[in-house]
Structures are given as C-alpha cells and as structure tokens.
C-alpha cells in the first residue's frame, strides 16, 4: 500500500513537470503580452507572452497591425505569417476569444537584415472604437504599439477617415520629438515606419498613395476652428514624415468574408494573393531591428523596455509624448547628475560662500551643456531640464550644509587654539604686555588666514567678545594695561601687580601725568626689554637660565677653590708672631 502511494506521487510529479515543459516549449501559438485591467482603462503585463520574447537572444524587430474594430487585423497577420485561422491568431467572426490588449506570435520569423540575423515578432492589437472601452484605452494601445514596433501597419477598410488621421497625432509627436538628431549621436529609438494599408477593391482611378496625399491636405478653416487647426497641424507633420511612411492597397480576398478561414489560396482572388506576397516583401524590406539608446535589443532587453514604457503610459490620465521623453531622458539625467556630483566632490571644503557658488555655477553650466548634447525630445524635454535643475539644486544644498559644517569645525578648532594660547599668556610668570600683544597678533593673523567659510563671521564676533570680556583689560588709573591673572600667581607678584597702579600714581603723579611721564615709559620699556623679546623670552627661559647660572656659580666656586688652595674653607686661627709653642689658655 505504501509503495503504491509513492508510485502515485511519483507519477503526479512527472505529469506536472511534463505539462510545465510542454507549456514552455510550445511557442508555436499566440500569447498575450499586454492585457487590459477590468475597467478597460489601463494596461498590464502578461507573463505568457513575455516568456516567449525573453528567450530570444537575437536583435528583435516588431511588426504591429493596428486599426478599427473588426477590420480584419488578425486575418491579415495570419496571412503574413502563412498561417491558417486555426493555427494563428484568433479571428473574431469564428471564435469567441477575440483579441484583447496586445498579442504576439510566439515563434518569430528569422530575417537577415544588413547581415544581422534578426528575430521578427508580429503583434496583434485590440481594435479601436469597440464597445465598452474608453478612448484613453485605445490611445494607450496605439501609443504602446507606436513605441514598441519597427513597422506599424495601419489597416484601414475602404478609405481614410478624419478620425484615422487624428489618431496618428501621437505618432507625429514622437516623430517631432525624436527625429532630426544630429549626425553621430545616438537616438533614443526610431519611431516605427508607418504603412498605410487600405483594403479596397476600387480606388476610383487613384493610387493608394494619391489617396493618402489627398487625405493629408489641409481642411478649409475660415472660421478658425481650433480642432480643425490641430488636425491640419497633424497633416503637415505627417506630410513631413513622408520618408518614414508608405502606402499600399490590398483588394478583398473574397466576397464571402465569413468563409475566408476555410479557403485555400487557390480559392482566393488571384490579385489578392499576388498583392499579399508583394506586401510581405514590402514589410520585410522596411523592417529594421528595434534601436533603443543607440543599440539593438534582445528578448530580455525588449521586455525591460516594454515594462518601462508601460509604466510611463499608465502614470498619466492619458498617454503623452512628454512622459515617454522623460523615460528616455531619465538615464541621461542620472548620468549628468552624477557628473555634477563628481565635479563638486573634488572641492576641498571649507570654502568661502562666494567661491563655492562660483564653482557650483561653473559645474552646473557644464552639466547642462552635457545634458543638452544628449537629451531626447525637442519640446517636451523642457520638463526634463527643469527636473535636472531641481536635482542639481538639491545636491548643491547638501554641499552648502557640508561647507557650513566643515567651516564651523575648522573655525572652532582655531578659536579653541587661540583661547588656549590666550589663557597661557595670561598666566605668565613674568608679566609682559609686549608678549601678550605679540601672541594675540599671531593668533589673530592665523585665525584670519585659516578660518574660511560661512562660519568665519560668527567666530570673529566671538573672538571680539572674548577679547573685551576676559583676555585683556585696563585699569582706570593711568590707562596702564595689566593682565587679569586666572591662575595661582606668586603672592608677591600679585601684590605688586595689584597695588602698584593704585598706590604709585597717588604717591607721586596724577593718573594722567603718570601715563605721559617719560620716567614711567622708560621703566616700562626697560621691563619689557628685559622680560620679553622675540629672540629671548625671559618668561620662558628664566627658570632654565637661572638653573644654569646656579650650576655655573656652584661649579665655579668648587672648581676655583681647588686651584687656589683651601680658601674656600672656613679660615682657621694662625698667629705666626707668637710662634707655635705659645701656651694655650683656658
């Protein structure tokens, strides 16, 4: 019993794996790549068709057939692929599952295009103007087919209507945005070549090209109707796109259209069969690999491109050329922003605010110039330029903040160093105003030279306040500048330093006369000369010099006494007059 259970499980696993491999390998069928959401307003990806495309490693080209609802698009695609209705795309009048969204034939045609082996996919799109859909949905289908395809076959029954021309406005905008690039520069993508395919038996003595040209002529607009002006502008643009479009006529294959799927080529109109083969050759002659950002796309890259475009189209309420321009400019914008950041990163902060601003403007100018040389779109690129400007300003603000931080850090270190230096000068062993002034001048010059950036003014004010409040002072009597001692000083120096200005002036001179008295100036100058000079600072060298002098004196006394006998000892009493035998007395 246990063995049979394991065998059953084993066979179930084999069936699952077999079914999975069958679904992966069986690409000889149509797959959806884009499906509508339940409200038929937006589009979403379908994994089945994407898997069919991802496996392709060759450069890819796509041929899309667009047109009104029930105009024979699916049947036309089957004819181009040499497939019957039972093998290829579902045809509306014989199957319940009509085309929804965008479908792809899973097995591409292999063509040699300019020596490059190219995989050509054929795409079937949902027809325009069907019931239960919004116009926005039709616009998205058309916009997506326009961007993805290398060739668009605009399948029109009988004639060209005004609505057919209006619908081409999106293709016209794309052409205006992305055509006319300078030679030698990469193009974002080449808008699809437009093939006007008119299925009609009688053209009233006119060729299909004449019919297209007449349809593109201006409509009289004596009243200045705005809508007519817009349509006429589209006509002008389509006429300019003449090199990128062509026209072809295809007669009806048979009068009994509902039985077309059951007919062989021998039962179809011979003229139709001949024209169909000519159409195949024409399509093959104008197909080119899909070029995006200057290179052809393989399957995985094509799917990634599709995802990017679909996201851009679904963002807005209606598909816009501007949103697609932003998609193509996004990578260029990021590269230019990186270029600006790298140029600014070479700066050694802190810098004065004006210098930083000058460098910013220079780097911004080079970045904008680089973006202008690479960006896509003529009219809608302005938004990308504004976005780049905003991003540059954001990065610049970060550099401003970094400059302020580095400036504050540097000036704080210099200020602390000056403060420590002033504290040392206020606790001198031998007070010297000359040394204090020299130290303060050196500190001030160093601070003025090394402290840069936006924090300099703030720390200069702090320096001034500290000078006034604690680093130096003056007495009222005689305007004599005396240090304010913060440390423990010898009592004698504190007594002299504190009492001298108060008592000496009252004993001999008035406060005013003391300041101008030459004797007092001589005393002060003599003291400063003895205590401090740039060469010999007595406050620094007093103890070492005193120690050396003591050693020298002791050494001199000791060494000199040995040379001259024992005069250095205490003298003993000797009386040569009395002789050595003089008796001692008590």
Coordinates of C-alpha atoms in Angstrom, one line a residue, residues 61-502:
X61 CA 12.1 43.8 -34.6
X62 CA 8.3 44.0 -34.1
X63 CA 5.6 44.4 -36.7
X64 CA 2.2 45.7 -35.3
X65 CA -1.1 45.7 -37.1
X66 CA -3.5 48.4 -35.8
X67 CA -6.8 49.6 -37.0
X68 CA -10.6 49.8 -36.2
X69 CA -12.5 47.1 -34.5
X70 CA -13.4 44.2 -36.9
X71 CA -11.3 45.4 -39.8
X72 CA -9.5 42.1 -40.4
X73 CA -6.2 42.7 -38.5
X74 CA -5.9 39.1 -37.1
X75 CA -6.7 37.6 -40.5
X76 CA -4.1 39.8 -42.1
X77 CA -1.4 38.8 -39.6
X78 CA -2.2 35.1 -40.2
X79 CA -1.7 35.8 -44.0
X80 CA 1.6 37.5 -43.4
X81 CA 2.8 34.6 -41.2
X82 CA 1.4 32.0 -43.7
X83 CA -0.9 30.5 -41.0
X84 CA -4.4 29.4 -41.1
X85 CA -7.1 30.8 -38.8
X86 CA -7.0 27.6 -36.9
X87 CA -3.2 27.8 -36.3
X88 CA -2.6 31.5 -35.8
X89 CA -4.3 34.5 -34.2
X90 CA -7.9 34.2 -33.3
X91 CA -10.3 35.7 -35.8
X92 CA -13.3 37.5 -34.4
X93 CA -16.1 36.1 -36.5
X94 CA -15.2 32.4 -35.8
X95 CA -14.0 32.4 -32.2
X96 CA -15.4 33.8 -29.0
X97 CA -12.0 34.8 -27.7
X98 CA -11.2 37.9 -29.8
X99 CA -8.0 39.9 -29.3
X100 CA -7.8 41.8 -26.1
X101 CA -4.9 44.0 -25.4
X102 CA -1.8 43.1 -27.5
X103 CA -0.9 39.5 -28.6
X104 CA 2.4 38.2 -30.0
X105 CA 3.0 35.1 -32.2
X106 CA 5.4 33.0 -30.1
X107 CA 7.7 31.9 -32.9
X108 CA 9.4 34.8 -34.6
X109 CA 10.5 34.9 -38.2
X110 CA 14.2 34.9 -38.8
X111 CA 15.4 37.5 -41.3
X112 CA 18.8 38.6 -42.4
X113 CA 18.8 42.4 -42.2
X114 CA 22.0 44.1 -43.4
X115 CA 24.0 41.0 -42.4
X116 CA 22.4 40.8 -38.9
X117 CA 20.2 37.8 -38.0
X118 CA 17.0 39.4 -36.7
X119 CA 14.0 37.9 -35.0
X120 CA 10.8 39.5 -36.2
X121 CA 7.7 39.3 -33.9
X122 CA 4.2 40.1 -35.2
X123 CA 1.9 41.8 -32.8
X124 CA -1.9 41.8 -33.0
X125 CA -3.6 44.8 -31.2
X126 CA -7.2 45.2 -30.0
X127 CA -9.3 47.2 -32.4
X128 CA -10.2 50.8 -31.9
X129 CA -13.7 52.1 -31.2
X130 CA -15.1 48.8 -29.8
X131 CA -18.0 48.8 -27.3
X132 CA -17.3 49.2 -23.6
X133 CA -13.9 50.9 -23.8
X134 CA -12.7 54.4 -23.2
X135 CA -10.9 56.4 -25.7
X136 CA -7.9 56.6 -23.3
X137 CA -7.6 52.8 -23.6
X138 CA -7.5 52.9 -27.4
X139 CA -4.9 55.7 -27.1
X140 CA -2.7 53.6 -24.8
X141 CA -2.9 50.6 -27.2
X142 CA -1.9 52.8 -30.1
X143 CA 0.9 54.6 -28.1
X144 CA 2.4 51.3 -27.0
X145 CA 2.4 49.8 -30.5
X146 CA 3.9 53.0 -31.8
X147 CA 6.8 52.9 -29.4
X148 CA 7.5 49.1 -29.5
X149 CA 7.2 48.5 -33.2
X150 CA 9.7 48.8 -36.0
X151 CA 6.8 48.8 -38.5
X152 CA 3.1 49.8 -37.9
X153 CA 0.6 48.5 -40.5
X154 CA -2.4 50.9 -40.2
X155 CA -5.1 48.6 -41.5
X156 CA -8.0 50.7 -42.9
X157 CA -11.1 49.3 -44.7
X158 CA -12.1 51.2 -47.8
X159 CA -10.9 54.7 -47.1
X160 CA -9.1 57.2 -44.7
X161 CA -11.3 58.9 -42.3
X162 CA -10.8 62.1 -40.2
X163 CA -10.6 60.0 -37.0
X164 CA -7.8 57.9 -38.5
X165 CA -5.7 61.0 -39.1
X166 CA -6.4 62.4 -35.6
X167 CA -5.3 59.2 -34.0
X168 CA -1.9 59.5 -35.6
X169 CA -1.2 62.6 -33.5
X170 CA 0.8 60.5 -31.0
X171 CA 3.0 59.1 -33.7
X172 CA 3.5 62.6 -35.1
X173 CA 4.6 63.9 -31.7
X174 CA 7.0 61.1 -31.3
X175 CA 8.5 61.8 -34.7
X176 CA 8.8 65.5 -33.9
X177 CA 10.5 64.7 -30.6
X178 CA 12.9 62.1 -31.7
X179 CA 13.7 62.8 -35.3
X180 CA 16.2 65.3 -36.6
X181 CA 19.0 64.3 -34.2
X182 CA 22.5 65.5 -35.1
X183 CA 24.6 63.1 -37.1
X184 CA 26.8 60.9 -35.0
X185 CA 24.6 61.0 -31.9
X186 CA 22.7 58.0 -30.5
X187 CA 19.0 58.1 -30.9
X188 CA 16.6 57.0 -28.1
X189 CA 14.6 55.0 -30.5
X190 CA 13.5 55.2 -34.1
X191 CA 9.7 55.7 -34.3
X192 CA 8.0 53.0 -36.3
X193 CA 7.7 53.2 -40.0
X194 CA 4.1 53.7 -40.9
X195 CA 2.5 51.6 -43.6
X196 CA -0.9 52.8 -44.7
X197 CA -2.7 49.6 -45.8
X198 CA -6.1 50.3 -47.4
X199 CA -8.2 47.2 -48.2
X200 CA -10.5 48.2 -51.0
X201 CA -11.4 46.8 -54.5
X202 CA -12.0 50.1 -56.2
X203 CA -9.9 53.3 -55.7
X204 CA -11.8 55.4 -58.3
X205 CA -8.8 55.6 -60.7
X206 CA -6.4 56.8 -57.9
X207 CA -3.5 55.1 -56.5
X208 CA -3.4 54.5 -52.7
X209 CA -0.6 57.0 -52.4
X210 CA -2.7 59.6 -54.1
X211 CA -5.5 58.8 -51.7
X212 CA -3.2 59.3 -48.7
X213 CA -1.8 62.5 -50.1
X214 CA -5.3 63.9 -50.6
X215 CA -6.3 62.9 -47.1
X216 CA -3.4 64.8 -45.7
X217 CA -4.3 68.1 -47.5
X218 CA -5.4 71.0 -45.3
X219 CA -9.1 71.2 -44.4
X220 CA -10.5 74.8 -45.0
X221 CA -10.9 76.6 -41.7
X222 CA -12.3 80.0 -42.4
X223 CA -13.9 80.2 -39.0
X224 CA -10.7 79.5 -37.2
X225 CA -11.9 76.3 -35.5
X226 CA -9.3 75.2 -33.0
X227 CA -9.9 71.4 -33.6
X228 CA -9.5 71.8 -37.3
X229 CA -6.3 73.7 -36.8
X230 CA -4.9 70.8 -34.7
X231 CA -5.9 68.3 -37.3
X232 CA -4.2 70.4 -40.0
X233 CA -1.1 70.6 -38.0
X234 CA -1.1 66.8 -37.8
X235 CA -1.5 66.7 -41.6
X236 CA 1.5 68.9 -42.0
X237 CA 3.6 66.8 -39.7
X238 CA 2.5 63.6 -41.5
X239 CA 3.5 65.1 -44.8
X240 CA 6.9 65.9 -43.4
X241 CA 7.1 62.2 -42.3
X242 CA 6.7 61.1 -45.9
X243 CA 10.2 59.5 -45.9
X244 CA 9.1 57.4 -42.9
X245 CA 5.7 56.2 -44.3
X246 CA 4.4 54.4 -47.4
X247 CA 1.0 53.3 -48.7
X248 CA -0.2 50.0 -50.1
X249 CA -3.5 48.8 -51.4
X250 CA -4.8 45.3 -50.8
X251 CA -8.0 44.1 -52.5
X252 CA -10.6 42.0 -50.8
X253 CA -9.6 38.3 -50.8
X254 CA -13.1 37.1 -51.4
X255 CA -16.7 38.4 -51.3
X256 CA -17.7 35.8 -48.6
X257 CA -15.6 37.2 -45.8
X258 CA -17.0 34.9 -43.1
X259 CA -15.7 31.8 -45.0
X260 CA -12.1 33.1 -45.5
X261 CA -10.7 30.9 -42.8
X262 CA -11.9 27.8 -44.6
X263 CA -10.4 28.8 -48.0
X264 CA -7.1 27.9 -49.5
X265 CA -5.0 30.2 -51.7
X266 CA -6.5 28.6 -54.8
X267 CA -9.9 29.7 -53.8
X268 CA -8.9 33.3 -53.0
X269 CA -8.8 36.2 -55.6
X270 CA -5.5 35.8 -57.6
X271 CA -5.0 39.5 -57.5
X272 CA -5.2 39.4 -53.7
X273 CA -2.7 36.5 -53.4
X274 CA -0.3 38.4 -55.7
X275 CA -0.6 41.6 -53.7
X276 CA -0.3 39.7 -50.4
X277 CA 3.1 38.4 -51.5
X278 CA 4.1 41.9 -52.5
X279 CA 3.1 43.1 -49.1
X280 CA 5.2 40.5 -47.4
X281 CA 8.2 41.6 -49.4
X282 CA 7.5 45.3 -48.7
X283 CA 7.2 44.7 -44.9
X284 CA 10.5 42.6 -45.0
X285 CA 12.2 45.4 -46.9
X286 CA 11.4 48.2 -44.3
X287 CA 11.9 46.2 -41.2
X288 CA 14.8 47.2 -39.0
X289 CA 15.9 45.9 -35.6
X290 CA 14.5 48.0 -32.7
X291 CA 17.1 50.6 -31.6
X292 CA 17.0 51.9 -28.1
X293 CA 19.7 54.2 -26.7
X294 CA 21.8 53.5 -29.7
X295 CA 21.8 49.7 -29.6
X296 CA 19.5 46.9 -30.7
X297 CA 17.5 44.9 -28.1
X298 CA 17.4 41.2 -27.5
X299 CA 14.5 39.4 -25.8
X300 CA 15.2 40.3 -22.2
X301 CA 16.1 43.9 -23.1
X302 CA 12.9 44.3 -25.2
X303 CA 10.8 43.1 -22.3
X304 CA 12.5 45.5 -19.9
X305 CA 11.9 48.3 -22.4
X306 CA 8.2 47.3 -22.6
X307 CA 7.9 47.4 -18.8
X308 CA 9.5 50.9 -18.7
X309 CA 7.2 52.3 -21.4
X310 CA 4.0 50.7 -20.0
X311 CA 4.8 52.3 -16.6
X312 CA 5.2 55.7 -18.2
X313 CA 1.9 55.4 -20.2
X314 CA -0.1 54.3 -17.2
X315 CA 1.1 57.1 -15.0
X316 CA -1.0 59.9 -16.5
X317 CA -4.7 60.1 -17.3
X318 CA -3.8 60.0 -21.0
X319 CA -0.7 58.8 -22.7
X320 CA 1.6 61.7 -23.5
X321 CA 4.7 62.1 -25.5
X322 CA 6.2 64.1 -22.6
X323 CA 6.0 61.1 -20.3
X324 CA 7.9 59.0 -22.8
X325 CA 10.5 61.7 -23.3
X326 CA 11.0 61.6 -19.5
X327 CA 11.6 57.9 -19.7
X328 CA 14.3 58.2 -22.3
X329 CA 15.9 61.2 -20.6
X330 CA 15.9 59.5 -17.2
X331 CA 19.2 57.7 -17.7
X332 CA 20.8 60.7 -19.2
X333 CA 19.6 62.9 -16.3
X334 CA 21.1 60.4 -13.8
X335 CA 24.4 60.4 -15.7
X336 CA 24.5 64.2 -15.8
X337 CA 23.6 64.5 -12.1
X338 CA 26.4 62.1 -11.3
X339 CA 28.8 64.2 -13.4
X340 CA 27.9 67.3 -11.4
X341 CA 28.3 65.5 -8.1
X342 CA 31.7 64.1 -9.1
X343 CA 33.0 67.6 -10.2
X344 CA 31.7 69.1 -6.9
X345 CA 33.2 66.3 -4.9
X346 CA 36.7 67.4 -6.0
X347 CA 36.4 70.5 -3.9
X348 CA 38.3 70.8 -0.6
X349 CA 35.9 72.2 1.9
X350 CA 35.5 74.6 3.6
X351 CA 35.4 77.4 1.0
X352 CA 34.1 81.0 1.1
X353 CA 30.5 81.1 0.2
X354 CA 31.2 83.1 -3.0
X355 CA 33.8 80.7 -4.1
X356 CA 31.5 77.7 -3.6
X357 CA 28.8 79.5 -5.5
X358 CA 31.1 80.2 -8.4
X359 CA 32.2 76.6 -8.6
X360 CA 28.6 75.5 -8.4
X361 CA 27.6 77.7 -11.3
X362 CA 30.5 76.5 -13.4
X363 CA 29.8 72.8 -12.8
X364 CA 26.1 73.4 -13.4
X365 CA 26.8 75.0 -16.7
X366 CA 29.0 72.1 -17.8
X367 CA 26.3 69.6 -16.7
X368 CA 23.5 71.4 -18.5
X369 CA 25.7 71.6 -21.6
X370 CA 26.3 67.8 -21.4
X371 CA 22.5 67.2 -21.0
X372 CA 21.7 69.5 -23.9
X373 CA 24.0 67.5 -26.1
X374 CA 22.5 64.1 -25.1
X375 CA 18.8 64.7 -24.2
X376 CA 15.9 63.5 -26.3
X377 CA 12.9 65.5 -27.4
X378 CA 12.6 69.0 -28.7
X379 CA 9.5 70.3 -27.0
X380 CA 8.8 68.1 -24.0
X381 CA 12.5 67.9 -22.9
X382 CA 12.0 71.2 -21.1
X383 CA 10.4 69.3 -18.2
X384 CA 13.5 67.0 -18.0
X385 CA 15.7 70.1 -18.0
X386 CA 13.7 71.6 -15.1
X387 CA 13.9 68.3 -13.2
X388 CA 17.7 68.2 -13.7
X389 CA 17.9 71.8 -12.4
X390 CA 15.9 70.8 -9.3
X391 CA 18.1 67.8 -8.6
X392 CA 21.3 69.8 -9.0
X393 CA 20.0 72.4 -6.5
X394 CA 19.2 69.6 -4.1
X395 CA 22.8 68.3 -4.4
X396 CA 24.1 71.9 -4.1
X397 CA 22.2 72.4 -0.8
X398 CA 24.0 69.3 0.6
X399 CA 27.3 70.8 -0.4
X400 CA 26.3 74.1 1.3
X401 CA 25.5 72.2 4.5
X402 CA 28.8 70.3 4.3
X403 CA 30.6 73.5 3.7
X404 CA 29.0 75.1 6.8
X405 CA 29.8 72.0 8.9
X406 CA 33.5 71.9 7.8
X407 CA 33.8 75.7 8.3
X408 CA 32.4 75.5 11.8
X409 CA 34.6 72.6 12.6
X410 CA 37.8 74.4 11.4
X411 CA 37.0 77.7 12.9
X412 CA 36.0 76.1 16.2
X413 CA 39.4 74.4 16.3
X414 CA 41.2 77.6 15.5
X415 CA 39.2 79.5 18.1
X416 CA 39.9 76.9 20.8
X417 CA 43.6 77.0 19.9
X418 CA 43.6 80.8 20.3
X419 CA 41.7 80.6 23.5
X420 CA 44.2 78.2 25.0
X421 CA 47.0 80.4 23.8
X422 CA 45.5 83.5 25.4
X423 CA 45.0 81.6 28.7
X424 CA 48.6 80.7 28.6
X425 CA 49.6 84.3 28.0
X426 CA 47.5 85.5 31.0
X427 CA 49.3 83.3 33.5
X428 CA 52.9 84.3 32.6
X429 CA 55.5 84.1 35.3
X430 CA 56.8 87.5 34.4
X431 CA 54.0 89.8 33.1
X432 CA 54.7 91.3 29.7
X433 CA 52.2 93.3 27.6
X434 CA 54.5 93.0 24.6
X435 CA 54.5 89.3 24.7
X436 CA 50.7 89.3 25.1
X437 CA 50.2 91.6 22.2
X438 CA 52.6 89.6 20.0
X439 CA 50.8 86.3 20.9
X440 CA 47.4 87.9 20.3
X441 CA 48.5 89.3 16.9
X442 CA 49.9 86.0 15.8
X443 CA 46.8 84.2 16.9
X444 CA 44.6 86.7 15.2
X445 CA 46.5 86.5 11.9
X446 CA 46.4 82.7 12.0
X447 CA 42.7 82.8 12.6
X448 CA 42.1 85.4 9.9
X449 CA 44.1 83.4 7.4
X450 CA 42.9 79.8 8.1
X451 CA 39.3 80.3 9.2
X452 CA 37.3 80.3 6.0
X453 CA 33.7 79.7 5.0
X454 CA 30.3 80.8 6.3
X455 CA 31.2 80.4 10.0
X456 CA 34.1 82.9 9.9
X457 CA 32.0 86.0 10.7
X458 CA 30.4 84.3 13.7
X459 CA 33.7 83.2 15.2
X460 CA 35.2 86.6 14.6
X461 CA 32.4 88.1 16.7
X462 CA 33.2 85.5 19.4
X463 CA 36.8 86.5 19.3
X464 CA 36.0 90.1 19.8
X465 CA 33.7 89.4 22.8
X466 CA 36.3 87.3 24.4
X467 CA 38.9 90.0 24.0
X468 CA 36.7 92.5 25.6
X469 CA 35.4 90.3 28.4
X470 CA 38.4 88.4 29.6
X471 CA 41.6 88.1 27.6
X472 CA 42.9 91.6 28.4
X473 CA 41.9 94.6 30.4
X474 CA 43.0 98.0 31.7
X475 CA 42.8 99.9 34.9
X476 CA 41.2 103.3 35.1
X477 CA 44.2 104.9 36.7
X478 CA 46.8 105.8 34.2
X479 CA 45.5 103.7 31.3
X480 CA 48.0 101.1 32.3
X481 CA 47.3 97.7 30.7
X482 CA 47.7 94.9 33.2
X483 CA 46.9 91.2 32.8
X484 CA 43.9 89.7 34.5
X485 CA 45.5 86.6 36.1
X486 CA 43.4 83.5 36.1
X487 CA 45.9 81.1 37.7
X488 CA 47.7 80.9 41.0
X489 CA 50.4 83.5 40.9
X490 CA 53.1 84.1 43.5
X491 CA 51.8 86.3 46.2
X492 CA 54.5 89.0 45.7
X493 CA 53.7 89.4 42.0
X494 CA 50.0 89.6 42.7
X495 CA 50.6 92.2 45.4
X496 CA 52.8 94.3 43.3
X497 CA 50.7 93.9 40.2
X498 CA 47.6 94.9 42.2
X499 CA 48.8 97.7 44.4
X500 CA 51.2 99.4 42.1
X501 CA 48.6 101.0 39.8
X502 CA 46.5 102.1 42.8

